[in-house]
mmCIF file of C-alpha atoms in Angstrom:
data_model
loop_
_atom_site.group_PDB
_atom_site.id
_atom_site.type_symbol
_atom_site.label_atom_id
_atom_site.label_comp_id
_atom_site.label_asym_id
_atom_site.label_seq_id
_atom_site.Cartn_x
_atom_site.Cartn_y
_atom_site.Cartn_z
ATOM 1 C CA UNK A 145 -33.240 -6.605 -5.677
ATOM 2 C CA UNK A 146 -33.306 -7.750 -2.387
ATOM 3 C CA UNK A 147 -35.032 -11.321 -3.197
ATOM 4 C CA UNK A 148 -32.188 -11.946 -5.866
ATOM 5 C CA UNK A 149 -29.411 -11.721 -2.815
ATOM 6 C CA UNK A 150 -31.361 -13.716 -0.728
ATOM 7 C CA UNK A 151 -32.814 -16.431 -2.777
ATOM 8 C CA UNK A 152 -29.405 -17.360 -4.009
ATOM 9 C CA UNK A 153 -27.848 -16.093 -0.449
ATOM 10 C CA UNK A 154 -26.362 -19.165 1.024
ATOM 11 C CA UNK A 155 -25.401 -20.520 -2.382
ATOM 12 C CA UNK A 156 -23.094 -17.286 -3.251
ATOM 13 C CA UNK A 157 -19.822 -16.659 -1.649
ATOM 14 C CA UNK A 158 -18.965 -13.046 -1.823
ATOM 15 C CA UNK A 159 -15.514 -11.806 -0.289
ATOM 16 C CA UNK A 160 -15.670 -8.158 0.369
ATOM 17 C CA UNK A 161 -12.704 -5.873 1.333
ATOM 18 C CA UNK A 162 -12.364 -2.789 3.344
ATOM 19 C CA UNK A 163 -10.025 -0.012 3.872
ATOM 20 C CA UNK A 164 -9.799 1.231 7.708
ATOM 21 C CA UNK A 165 -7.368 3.297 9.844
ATOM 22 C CA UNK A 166 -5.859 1.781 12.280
ATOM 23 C CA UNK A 167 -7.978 3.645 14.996
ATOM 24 C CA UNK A 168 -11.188 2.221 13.241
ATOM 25 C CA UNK A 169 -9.145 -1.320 13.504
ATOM 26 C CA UNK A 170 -8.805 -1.319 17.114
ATOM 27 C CA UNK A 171 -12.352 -0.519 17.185
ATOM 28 C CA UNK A 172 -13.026 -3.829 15.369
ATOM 29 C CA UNK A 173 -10.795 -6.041 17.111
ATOM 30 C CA UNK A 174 -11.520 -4.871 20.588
ATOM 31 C CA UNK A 175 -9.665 -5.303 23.943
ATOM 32 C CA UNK A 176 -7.566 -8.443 23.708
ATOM 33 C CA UNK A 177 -9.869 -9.807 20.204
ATOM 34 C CA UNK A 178 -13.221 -9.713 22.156
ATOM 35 C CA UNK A 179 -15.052 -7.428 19.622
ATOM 36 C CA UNK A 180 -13.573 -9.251 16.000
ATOM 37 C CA UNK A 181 -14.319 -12.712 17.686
ATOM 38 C CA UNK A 182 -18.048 -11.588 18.320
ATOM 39 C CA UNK A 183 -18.175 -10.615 15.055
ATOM 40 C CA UNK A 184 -17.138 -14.017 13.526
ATOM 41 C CA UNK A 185 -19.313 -15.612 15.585
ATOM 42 C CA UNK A 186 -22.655 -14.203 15.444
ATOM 43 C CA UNK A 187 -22.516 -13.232 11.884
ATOM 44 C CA UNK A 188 -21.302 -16.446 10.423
ATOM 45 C CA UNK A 189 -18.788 -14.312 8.041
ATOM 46 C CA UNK A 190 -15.342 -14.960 8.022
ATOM 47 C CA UNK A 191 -13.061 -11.390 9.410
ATOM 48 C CA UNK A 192 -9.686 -11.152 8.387
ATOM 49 C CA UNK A 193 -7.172 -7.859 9.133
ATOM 50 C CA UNK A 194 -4.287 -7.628 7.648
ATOM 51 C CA UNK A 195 -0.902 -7.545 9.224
ATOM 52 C CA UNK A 196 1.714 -5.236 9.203
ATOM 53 C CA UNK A 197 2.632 -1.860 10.953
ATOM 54 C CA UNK A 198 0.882 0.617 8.581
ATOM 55 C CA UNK A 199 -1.385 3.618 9.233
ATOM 56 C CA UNK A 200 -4.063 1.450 6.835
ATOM 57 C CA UNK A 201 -5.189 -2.170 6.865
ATOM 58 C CA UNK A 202 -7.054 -4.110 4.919
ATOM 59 C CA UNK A 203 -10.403 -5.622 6.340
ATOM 60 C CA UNK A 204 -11.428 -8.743 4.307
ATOM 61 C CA UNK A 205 -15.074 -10.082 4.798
ATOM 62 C CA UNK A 206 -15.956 -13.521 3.199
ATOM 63 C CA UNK A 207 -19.423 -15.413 3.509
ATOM 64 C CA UNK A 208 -22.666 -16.357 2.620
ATOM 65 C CA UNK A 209 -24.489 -12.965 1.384
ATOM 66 C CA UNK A 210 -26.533 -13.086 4.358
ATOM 67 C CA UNK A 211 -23.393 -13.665 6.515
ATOM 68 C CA UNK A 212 -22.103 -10.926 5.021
ATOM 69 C CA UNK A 213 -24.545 -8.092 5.610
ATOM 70 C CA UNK A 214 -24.676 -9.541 9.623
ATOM 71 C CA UNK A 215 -20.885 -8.411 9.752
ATOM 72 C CA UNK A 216 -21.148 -5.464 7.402
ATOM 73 C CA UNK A 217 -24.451 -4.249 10.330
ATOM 74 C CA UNK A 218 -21.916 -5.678 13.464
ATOM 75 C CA UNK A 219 -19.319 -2.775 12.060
ATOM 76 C CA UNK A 220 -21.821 -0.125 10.841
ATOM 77 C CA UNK A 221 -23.523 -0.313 14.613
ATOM 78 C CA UNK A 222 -19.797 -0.298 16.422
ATOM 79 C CA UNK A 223 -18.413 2.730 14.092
ATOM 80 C CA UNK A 224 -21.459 4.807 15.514
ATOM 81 C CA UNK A 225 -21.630 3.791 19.213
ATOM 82 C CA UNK A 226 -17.571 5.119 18.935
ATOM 83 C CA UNK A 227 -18.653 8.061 17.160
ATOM 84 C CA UNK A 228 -21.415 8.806 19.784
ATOM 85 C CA UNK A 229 -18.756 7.746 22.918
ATOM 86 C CA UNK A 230 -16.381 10.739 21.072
ATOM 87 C CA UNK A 231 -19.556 13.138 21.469
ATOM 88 C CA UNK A 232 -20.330 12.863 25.003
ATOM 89 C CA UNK A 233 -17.004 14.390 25.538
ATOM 90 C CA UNK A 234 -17.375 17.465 22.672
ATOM 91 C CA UNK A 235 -18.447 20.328 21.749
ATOM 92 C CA UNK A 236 -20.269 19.370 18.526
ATOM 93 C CA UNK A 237 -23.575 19.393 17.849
ATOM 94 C CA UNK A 238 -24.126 17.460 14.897
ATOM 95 C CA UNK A 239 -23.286 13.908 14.559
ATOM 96 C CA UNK A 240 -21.356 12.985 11.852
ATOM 97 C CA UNK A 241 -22.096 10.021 9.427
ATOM 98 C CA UNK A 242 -20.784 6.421 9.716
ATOM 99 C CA UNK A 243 -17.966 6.206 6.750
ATOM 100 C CA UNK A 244 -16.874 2.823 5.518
ATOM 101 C CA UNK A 245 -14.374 2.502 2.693
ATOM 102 C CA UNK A 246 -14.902 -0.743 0.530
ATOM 103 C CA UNK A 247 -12.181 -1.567 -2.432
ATOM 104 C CA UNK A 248 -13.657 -2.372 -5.369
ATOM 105 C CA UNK A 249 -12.075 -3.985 -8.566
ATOM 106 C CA UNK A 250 -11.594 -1.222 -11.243
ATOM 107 C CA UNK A 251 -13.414 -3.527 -13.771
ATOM 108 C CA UNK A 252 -16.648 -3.428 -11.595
ATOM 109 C CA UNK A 253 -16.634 0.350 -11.419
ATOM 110 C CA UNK A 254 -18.125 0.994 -14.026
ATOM 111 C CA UNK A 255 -21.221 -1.411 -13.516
ATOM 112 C CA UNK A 256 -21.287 0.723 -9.950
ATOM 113 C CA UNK A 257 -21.946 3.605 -11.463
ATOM 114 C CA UNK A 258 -23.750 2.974 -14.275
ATOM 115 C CA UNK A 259 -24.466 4.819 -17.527
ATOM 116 C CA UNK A 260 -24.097 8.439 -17.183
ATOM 117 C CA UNK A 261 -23.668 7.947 -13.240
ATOM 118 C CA UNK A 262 -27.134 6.343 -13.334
ATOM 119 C CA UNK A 263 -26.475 3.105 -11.292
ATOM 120 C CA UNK A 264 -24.834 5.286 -8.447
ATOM 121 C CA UNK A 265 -27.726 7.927 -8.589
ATOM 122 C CA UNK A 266 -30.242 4.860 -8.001
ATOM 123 C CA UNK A 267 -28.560 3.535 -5.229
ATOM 124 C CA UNK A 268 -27.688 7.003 -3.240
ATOM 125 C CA UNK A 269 -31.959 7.343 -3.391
ATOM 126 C CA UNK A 270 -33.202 4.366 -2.645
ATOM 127 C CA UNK A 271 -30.418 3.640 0.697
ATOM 128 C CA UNK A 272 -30.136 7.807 1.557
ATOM 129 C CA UNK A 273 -26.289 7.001 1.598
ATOM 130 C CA UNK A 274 -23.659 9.063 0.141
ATOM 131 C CA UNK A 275 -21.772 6.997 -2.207
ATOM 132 C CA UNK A 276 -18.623 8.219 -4.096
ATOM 133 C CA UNK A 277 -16.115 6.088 -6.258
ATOM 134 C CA UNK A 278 -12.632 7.098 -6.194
ATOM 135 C CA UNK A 279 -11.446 8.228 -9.333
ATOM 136 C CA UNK A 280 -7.815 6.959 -9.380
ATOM 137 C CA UNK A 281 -6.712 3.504 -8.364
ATOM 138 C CA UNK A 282 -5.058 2.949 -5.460
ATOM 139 C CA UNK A 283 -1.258 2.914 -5.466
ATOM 140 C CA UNK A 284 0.076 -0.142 -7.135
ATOM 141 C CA UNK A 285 -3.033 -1.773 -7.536
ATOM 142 C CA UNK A 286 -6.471 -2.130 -10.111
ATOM 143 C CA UNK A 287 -8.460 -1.141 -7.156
ATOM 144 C CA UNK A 288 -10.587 1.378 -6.496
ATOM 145 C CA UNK A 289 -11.936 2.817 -3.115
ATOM 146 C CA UNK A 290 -15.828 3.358 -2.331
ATOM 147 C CA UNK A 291 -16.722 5.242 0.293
ATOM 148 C CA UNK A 292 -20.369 4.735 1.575
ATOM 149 C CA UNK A 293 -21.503 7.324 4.505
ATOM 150 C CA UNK A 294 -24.782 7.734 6.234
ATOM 151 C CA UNK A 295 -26.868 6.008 9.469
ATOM 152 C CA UNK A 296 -25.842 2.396 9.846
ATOM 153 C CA UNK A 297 -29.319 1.501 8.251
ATOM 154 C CA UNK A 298 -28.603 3.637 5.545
ATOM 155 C CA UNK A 299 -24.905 1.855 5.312
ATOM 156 C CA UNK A 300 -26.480 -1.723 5.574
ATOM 157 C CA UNK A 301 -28.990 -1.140 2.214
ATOM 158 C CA UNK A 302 -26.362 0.651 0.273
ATOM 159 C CA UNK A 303 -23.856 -2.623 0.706
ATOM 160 C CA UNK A 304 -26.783 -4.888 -0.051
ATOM 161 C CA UNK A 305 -27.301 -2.816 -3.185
ATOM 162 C CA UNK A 306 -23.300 -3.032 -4.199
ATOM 163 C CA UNK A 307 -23.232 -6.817 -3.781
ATOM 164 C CA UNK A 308 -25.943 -7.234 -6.105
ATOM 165 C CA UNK A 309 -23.980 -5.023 -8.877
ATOM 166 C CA UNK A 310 -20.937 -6.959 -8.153
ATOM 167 C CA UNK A 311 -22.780 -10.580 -8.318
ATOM 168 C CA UNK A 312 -23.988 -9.084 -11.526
ATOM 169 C CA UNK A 313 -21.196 -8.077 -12.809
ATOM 170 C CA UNK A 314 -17.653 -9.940 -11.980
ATOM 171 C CA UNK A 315 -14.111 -8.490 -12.339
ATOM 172 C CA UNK A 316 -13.003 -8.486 -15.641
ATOM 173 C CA UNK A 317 -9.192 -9.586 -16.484
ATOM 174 C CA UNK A 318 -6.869 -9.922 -13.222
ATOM 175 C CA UNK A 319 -7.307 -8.097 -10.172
ATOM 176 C CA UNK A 320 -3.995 -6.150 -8.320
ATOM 177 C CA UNK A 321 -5.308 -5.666 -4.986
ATOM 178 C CA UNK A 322 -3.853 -3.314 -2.860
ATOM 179 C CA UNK A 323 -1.562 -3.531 -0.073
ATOM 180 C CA UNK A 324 -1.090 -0.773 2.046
ATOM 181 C CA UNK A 325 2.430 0.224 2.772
ATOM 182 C CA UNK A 326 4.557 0.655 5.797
ATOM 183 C CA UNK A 327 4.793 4.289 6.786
ATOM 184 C CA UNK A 328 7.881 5.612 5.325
ATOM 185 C CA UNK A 329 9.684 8.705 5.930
ATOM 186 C CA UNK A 330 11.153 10.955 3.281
ATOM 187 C CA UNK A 331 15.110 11.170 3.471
ATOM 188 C CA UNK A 332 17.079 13.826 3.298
ATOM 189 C CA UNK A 333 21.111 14.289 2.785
ATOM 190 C CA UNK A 334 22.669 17.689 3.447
ATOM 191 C CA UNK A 335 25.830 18.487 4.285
ATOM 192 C CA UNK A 336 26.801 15.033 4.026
ATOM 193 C CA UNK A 337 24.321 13.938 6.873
ATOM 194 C CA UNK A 338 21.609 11.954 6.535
ATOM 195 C CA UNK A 339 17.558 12.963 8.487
ATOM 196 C CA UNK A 340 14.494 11.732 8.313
ATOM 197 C CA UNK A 341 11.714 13.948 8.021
ATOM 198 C CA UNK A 342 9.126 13.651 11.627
ATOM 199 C CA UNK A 343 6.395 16.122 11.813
ATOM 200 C CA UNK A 344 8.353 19.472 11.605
ATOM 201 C CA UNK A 345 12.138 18.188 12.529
ATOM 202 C CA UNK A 346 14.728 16.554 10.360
ATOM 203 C CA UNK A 347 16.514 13.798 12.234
ATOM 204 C CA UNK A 348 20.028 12.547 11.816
ATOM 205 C CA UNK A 349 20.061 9.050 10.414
ATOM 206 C CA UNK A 350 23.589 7.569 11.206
ATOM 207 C CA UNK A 351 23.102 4.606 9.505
ATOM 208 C CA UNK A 352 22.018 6.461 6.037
ATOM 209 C CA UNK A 353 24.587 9.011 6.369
ATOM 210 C CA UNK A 354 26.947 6.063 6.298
ATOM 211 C CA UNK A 355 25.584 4.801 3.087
ATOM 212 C CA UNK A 356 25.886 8.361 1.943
ATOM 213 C CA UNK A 357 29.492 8.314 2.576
ATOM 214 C CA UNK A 358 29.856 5.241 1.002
ATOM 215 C CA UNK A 359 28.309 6.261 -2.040
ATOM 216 C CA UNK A 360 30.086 9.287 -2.233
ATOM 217 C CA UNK A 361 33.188 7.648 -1.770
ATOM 218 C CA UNK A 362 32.851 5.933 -4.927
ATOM 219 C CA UNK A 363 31.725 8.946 -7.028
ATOM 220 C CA UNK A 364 34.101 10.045 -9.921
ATOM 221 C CA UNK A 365 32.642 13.030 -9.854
ATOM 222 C CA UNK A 366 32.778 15.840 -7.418
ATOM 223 C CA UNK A 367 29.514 16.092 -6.028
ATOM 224 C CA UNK A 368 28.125 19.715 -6.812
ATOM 225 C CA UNK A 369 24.828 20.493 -4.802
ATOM 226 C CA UNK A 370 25.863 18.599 -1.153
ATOM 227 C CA UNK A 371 23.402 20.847 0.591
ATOM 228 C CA UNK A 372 20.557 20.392 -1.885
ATOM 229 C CA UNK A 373 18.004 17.926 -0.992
ATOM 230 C CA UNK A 374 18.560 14.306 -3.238
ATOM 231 C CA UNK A 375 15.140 12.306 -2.591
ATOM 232 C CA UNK A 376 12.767 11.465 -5.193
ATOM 233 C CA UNK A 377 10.915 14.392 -6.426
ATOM 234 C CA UNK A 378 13.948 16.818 -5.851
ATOM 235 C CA UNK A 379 17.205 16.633 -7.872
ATOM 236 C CA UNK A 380 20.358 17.188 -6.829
ATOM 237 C CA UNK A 381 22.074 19.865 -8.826
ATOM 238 C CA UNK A 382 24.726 17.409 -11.039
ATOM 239 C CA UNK A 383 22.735 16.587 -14.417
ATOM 240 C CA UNK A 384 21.210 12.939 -14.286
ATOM 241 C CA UNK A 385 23.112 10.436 -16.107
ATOM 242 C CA UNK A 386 22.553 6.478 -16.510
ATOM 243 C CA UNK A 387 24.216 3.496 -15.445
ATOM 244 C CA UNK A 388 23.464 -0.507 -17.364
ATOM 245 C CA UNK A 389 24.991 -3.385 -15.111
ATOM 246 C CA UNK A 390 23.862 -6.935 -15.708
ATOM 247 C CA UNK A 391 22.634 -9.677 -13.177
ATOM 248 C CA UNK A 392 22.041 -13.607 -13.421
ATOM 249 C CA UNK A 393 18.697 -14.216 -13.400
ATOM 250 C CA UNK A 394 18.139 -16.502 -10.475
ATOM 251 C CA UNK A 395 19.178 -13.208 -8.387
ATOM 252 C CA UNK A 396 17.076 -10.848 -9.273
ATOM 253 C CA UNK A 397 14.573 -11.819 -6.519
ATOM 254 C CA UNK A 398 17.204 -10.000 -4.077
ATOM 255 C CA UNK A 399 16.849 -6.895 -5.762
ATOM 256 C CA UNK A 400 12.965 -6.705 -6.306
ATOM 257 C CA UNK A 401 12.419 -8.424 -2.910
ATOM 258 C CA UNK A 402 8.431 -9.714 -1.927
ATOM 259 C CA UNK A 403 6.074 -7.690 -4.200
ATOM 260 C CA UNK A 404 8.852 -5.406 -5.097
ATOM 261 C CA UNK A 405 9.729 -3.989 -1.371
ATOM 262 C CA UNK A 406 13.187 -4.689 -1.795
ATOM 263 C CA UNK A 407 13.474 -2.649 -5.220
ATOM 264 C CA UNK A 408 11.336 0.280 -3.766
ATOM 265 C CA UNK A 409 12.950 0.649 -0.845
ATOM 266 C CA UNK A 410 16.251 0.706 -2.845
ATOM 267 C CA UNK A 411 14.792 2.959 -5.114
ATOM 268 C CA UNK A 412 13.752 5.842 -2.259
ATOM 269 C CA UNK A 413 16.960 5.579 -0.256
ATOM 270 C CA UNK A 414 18.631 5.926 -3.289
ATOM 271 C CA UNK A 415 16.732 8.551 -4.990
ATOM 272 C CA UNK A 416 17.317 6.687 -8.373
ATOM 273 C CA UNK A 417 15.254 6.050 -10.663
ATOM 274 C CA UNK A 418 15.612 1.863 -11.298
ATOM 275 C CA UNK A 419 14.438 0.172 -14.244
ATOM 276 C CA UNK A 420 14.207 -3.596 -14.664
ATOM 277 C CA UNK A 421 14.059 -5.142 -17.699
ATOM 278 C CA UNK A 422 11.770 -8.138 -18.517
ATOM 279 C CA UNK A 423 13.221 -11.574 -18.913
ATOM 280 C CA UNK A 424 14.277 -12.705 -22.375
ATOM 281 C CA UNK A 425 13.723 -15.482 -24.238
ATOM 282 C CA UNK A 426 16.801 -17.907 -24.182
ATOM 283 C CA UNK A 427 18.763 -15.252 -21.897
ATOM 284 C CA UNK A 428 20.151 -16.196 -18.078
ATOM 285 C CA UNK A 429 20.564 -12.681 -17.149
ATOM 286 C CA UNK A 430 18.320 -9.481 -16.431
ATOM 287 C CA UNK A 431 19.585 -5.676 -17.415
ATOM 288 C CA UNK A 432 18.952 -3.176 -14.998
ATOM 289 C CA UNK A 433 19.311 0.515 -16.197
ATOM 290 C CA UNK A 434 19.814 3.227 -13.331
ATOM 291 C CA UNK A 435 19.053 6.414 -13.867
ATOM 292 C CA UNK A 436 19.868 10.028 -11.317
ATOM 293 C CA UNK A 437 22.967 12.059 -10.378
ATOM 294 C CA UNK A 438 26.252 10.159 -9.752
ATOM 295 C CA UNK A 439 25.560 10.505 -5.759
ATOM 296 C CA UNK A 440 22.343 9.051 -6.527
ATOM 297 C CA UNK A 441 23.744 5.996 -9.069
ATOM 298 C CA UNK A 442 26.572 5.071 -6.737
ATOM 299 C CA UNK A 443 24.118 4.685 -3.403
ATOM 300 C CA UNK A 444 21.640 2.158 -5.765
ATOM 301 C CA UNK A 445 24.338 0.358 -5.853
ATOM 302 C CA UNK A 446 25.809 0.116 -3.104
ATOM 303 C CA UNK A 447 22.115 -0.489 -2.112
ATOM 304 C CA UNK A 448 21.791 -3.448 -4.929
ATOM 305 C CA UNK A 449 25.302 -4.932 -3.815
ATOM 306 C CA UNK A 450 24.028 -4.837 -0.345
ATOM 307 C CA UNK A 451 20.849 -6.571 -0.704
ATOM 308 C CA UNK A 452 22.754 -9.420 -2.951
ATOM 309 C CA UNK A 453 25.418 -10.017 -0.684
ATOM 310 C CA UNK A 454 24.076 -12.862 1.749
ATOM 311 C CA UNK A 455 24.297 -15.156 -1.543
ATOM 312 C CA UNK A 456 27.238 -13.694 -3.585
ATOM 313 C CA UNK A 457 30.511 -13.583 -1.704
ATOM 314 C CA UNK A 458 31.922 -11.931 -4.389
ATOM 315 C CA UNK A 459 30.203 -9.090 -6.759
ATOM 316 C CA UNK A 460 33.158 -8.478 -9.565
ATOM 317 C CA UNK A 461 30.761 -9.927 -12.335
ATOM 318 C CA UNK A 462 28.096 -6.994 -11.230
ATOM 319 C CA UNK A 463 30.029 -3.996 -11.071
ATOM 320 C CA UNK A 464 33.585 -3.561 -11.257
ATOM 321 C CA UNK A 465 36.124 -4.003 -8.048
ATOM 322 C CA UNK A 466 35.264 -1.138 -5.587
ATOM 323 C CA UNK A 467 37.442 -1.335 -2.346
ATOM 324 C CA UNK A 468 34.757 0.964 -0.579
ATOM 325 C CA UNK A 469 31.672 -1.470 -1.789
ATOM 326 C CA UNK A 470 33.187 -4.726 -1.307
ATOM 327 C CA UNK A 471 34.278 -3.977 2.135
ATOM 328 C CA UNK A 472 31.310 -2.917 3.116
ATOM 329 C CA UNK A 473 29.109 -5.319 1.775
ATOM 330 C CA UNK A 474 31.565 -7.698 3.633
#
């Protein structure tokens, strides 16, 4: 097995990817890049982490094979010398295993583990790592995670032994891959306040509770359960109900927003449920159906109105004249 990856070794570009905390991260990049630029530099293999303030990032790897397995060693080795630095000051006897989280394409699962789990079996035998496959994607994605556990040695084999499956066996159809998102905060309105859940404590949000207001403002209904919770998951106690408004086309980037962050954020402030409908044929404009209780409905739009309102000065052809919207969206 091992021949095959390093015959063809320089000729094959693989790109693996890796889920880490952001405490494994920092581990990785090091005081002021040191550690990451190491890395690149000794092991030929090209390190990228992903941006963004979230509790995970994404750790992309691409090389030569044998490039590759130089990193994939580089981080093995530095996860354990942390994990035996976090000894020296505890308790425990035992030291626990190195864990690395790779994400796989769905499509090459399979292959992974092999007939009757055979493929997997082989692999966890011949390396002595624990290997387990994730059995649901991750979120908004067609990948899956694989976490590998053991000595680095152990670690080192077991990814030699993956890259062979997935040389062997490419992705089939179009991969999703998957972006870890911002930490968010569930939200909250009772008693016509707005908080964000932190830890234990509900904050007050002044800036949601405004929206709230808003939203209420334009309700024809009387709001029933004010002191019930209205976030996804949790409804309000005034029976959903649905709500069609149209929009041109060319603006329904506003709404949906870079891979959709504008639509989801929309859609968990609001506590609505938000349906987009796909494009027709010959058609300039886009239906969106909103679904929830009227406090719900009237705060997606607001929310929709909002998010549209640095290119429309006026938003009569969306929903009909509302003093309370249009001023504030001015």
């Amino acid at each position: 097995m091992e021949s095959k990856v390093s015959e063809g070794g320089l000729n094959v570009t693989l790109t693996i990817r890796l889920l880490m905390h952001g405490k494994e991260v920092g581990s990785i990049i090091g005081k002021k890049g040191e550690t990451v630029k190491k890395m690149r530099e000794e092991s030929g293999a090209r390190i990228n982490i992903s941006e963004g303030n979230c509790p995970e990032r994404i750790v992309t790897i691409t090389g030569p094979t044998d490039a590759i397995f130089k990193a994939f060693a580089m981080i093995a080795y530095k996860f354990e010398e942390d994990i035996t630095n976090s000894m020296s000051n505890s308790t425990a006897t035992s030291k626990p295993p190195v864990t690395l989280r790779l994400v796989v394409p769905a499509s090459q699962c399979g292959s992974l583990i092999g007939k009757g789990g055979s493929k997997i079996k082989e692999i966890r035998e011949s390396t002595g790592a624990q290997v387990q496959v994730a059995g649901d994607m991750l979120p908004n994605s067609t990948e899956r995670a694989v976490t590998i556990s053991g000595t680095p040695d152990a670690i080192i084999q077991c990814v030699k032994q993956i890259c062979v499956v997935m040389l062997e066996s490419p992705p089939k159809g179009a991969t999703i891959p998957y972006r870890p998102k911002p930490a968010s905060t569930p939200v909250i309105f009772a008693g016509g306040q707005a908080y964000t859940i932190q830890g234990q404590y509900a904050i007050p949000h002044p800036d949601l509770t405004k929206l709230h207001q808003l939203a209420m403002q334009q309700t024809p209904f009387t709001p029933l359960g004010q002191t019930t919770p209205a976030f996804p998951g949790l409804d309000a106690s005034p029976p959903a109900s649905t709500h069609e408004l149209t929009i041109p086309n060319d603006l329904i980037g506003c709404i949906i927003g870079r891979q959709g962050t504008k639509i989801n954020e929309i859609r968990q402030m609001s506590g609505a449920q938000i349906k987009i409908a796909n494009a027709t044929e010959g058609s300039s404009e886009r239906q969106i159906t909103i679904t929830g209780t009227p406090a719900n409905i009237s705060l997606a739009q607001y929310l929709i109105n909002a998010s549209l309102s640095h290119v429309l000065p006026s938003l009569h052809q969306c929903f009909p004249p509302s003093n309370e919207v249009n001023q504030a969206v001015q």
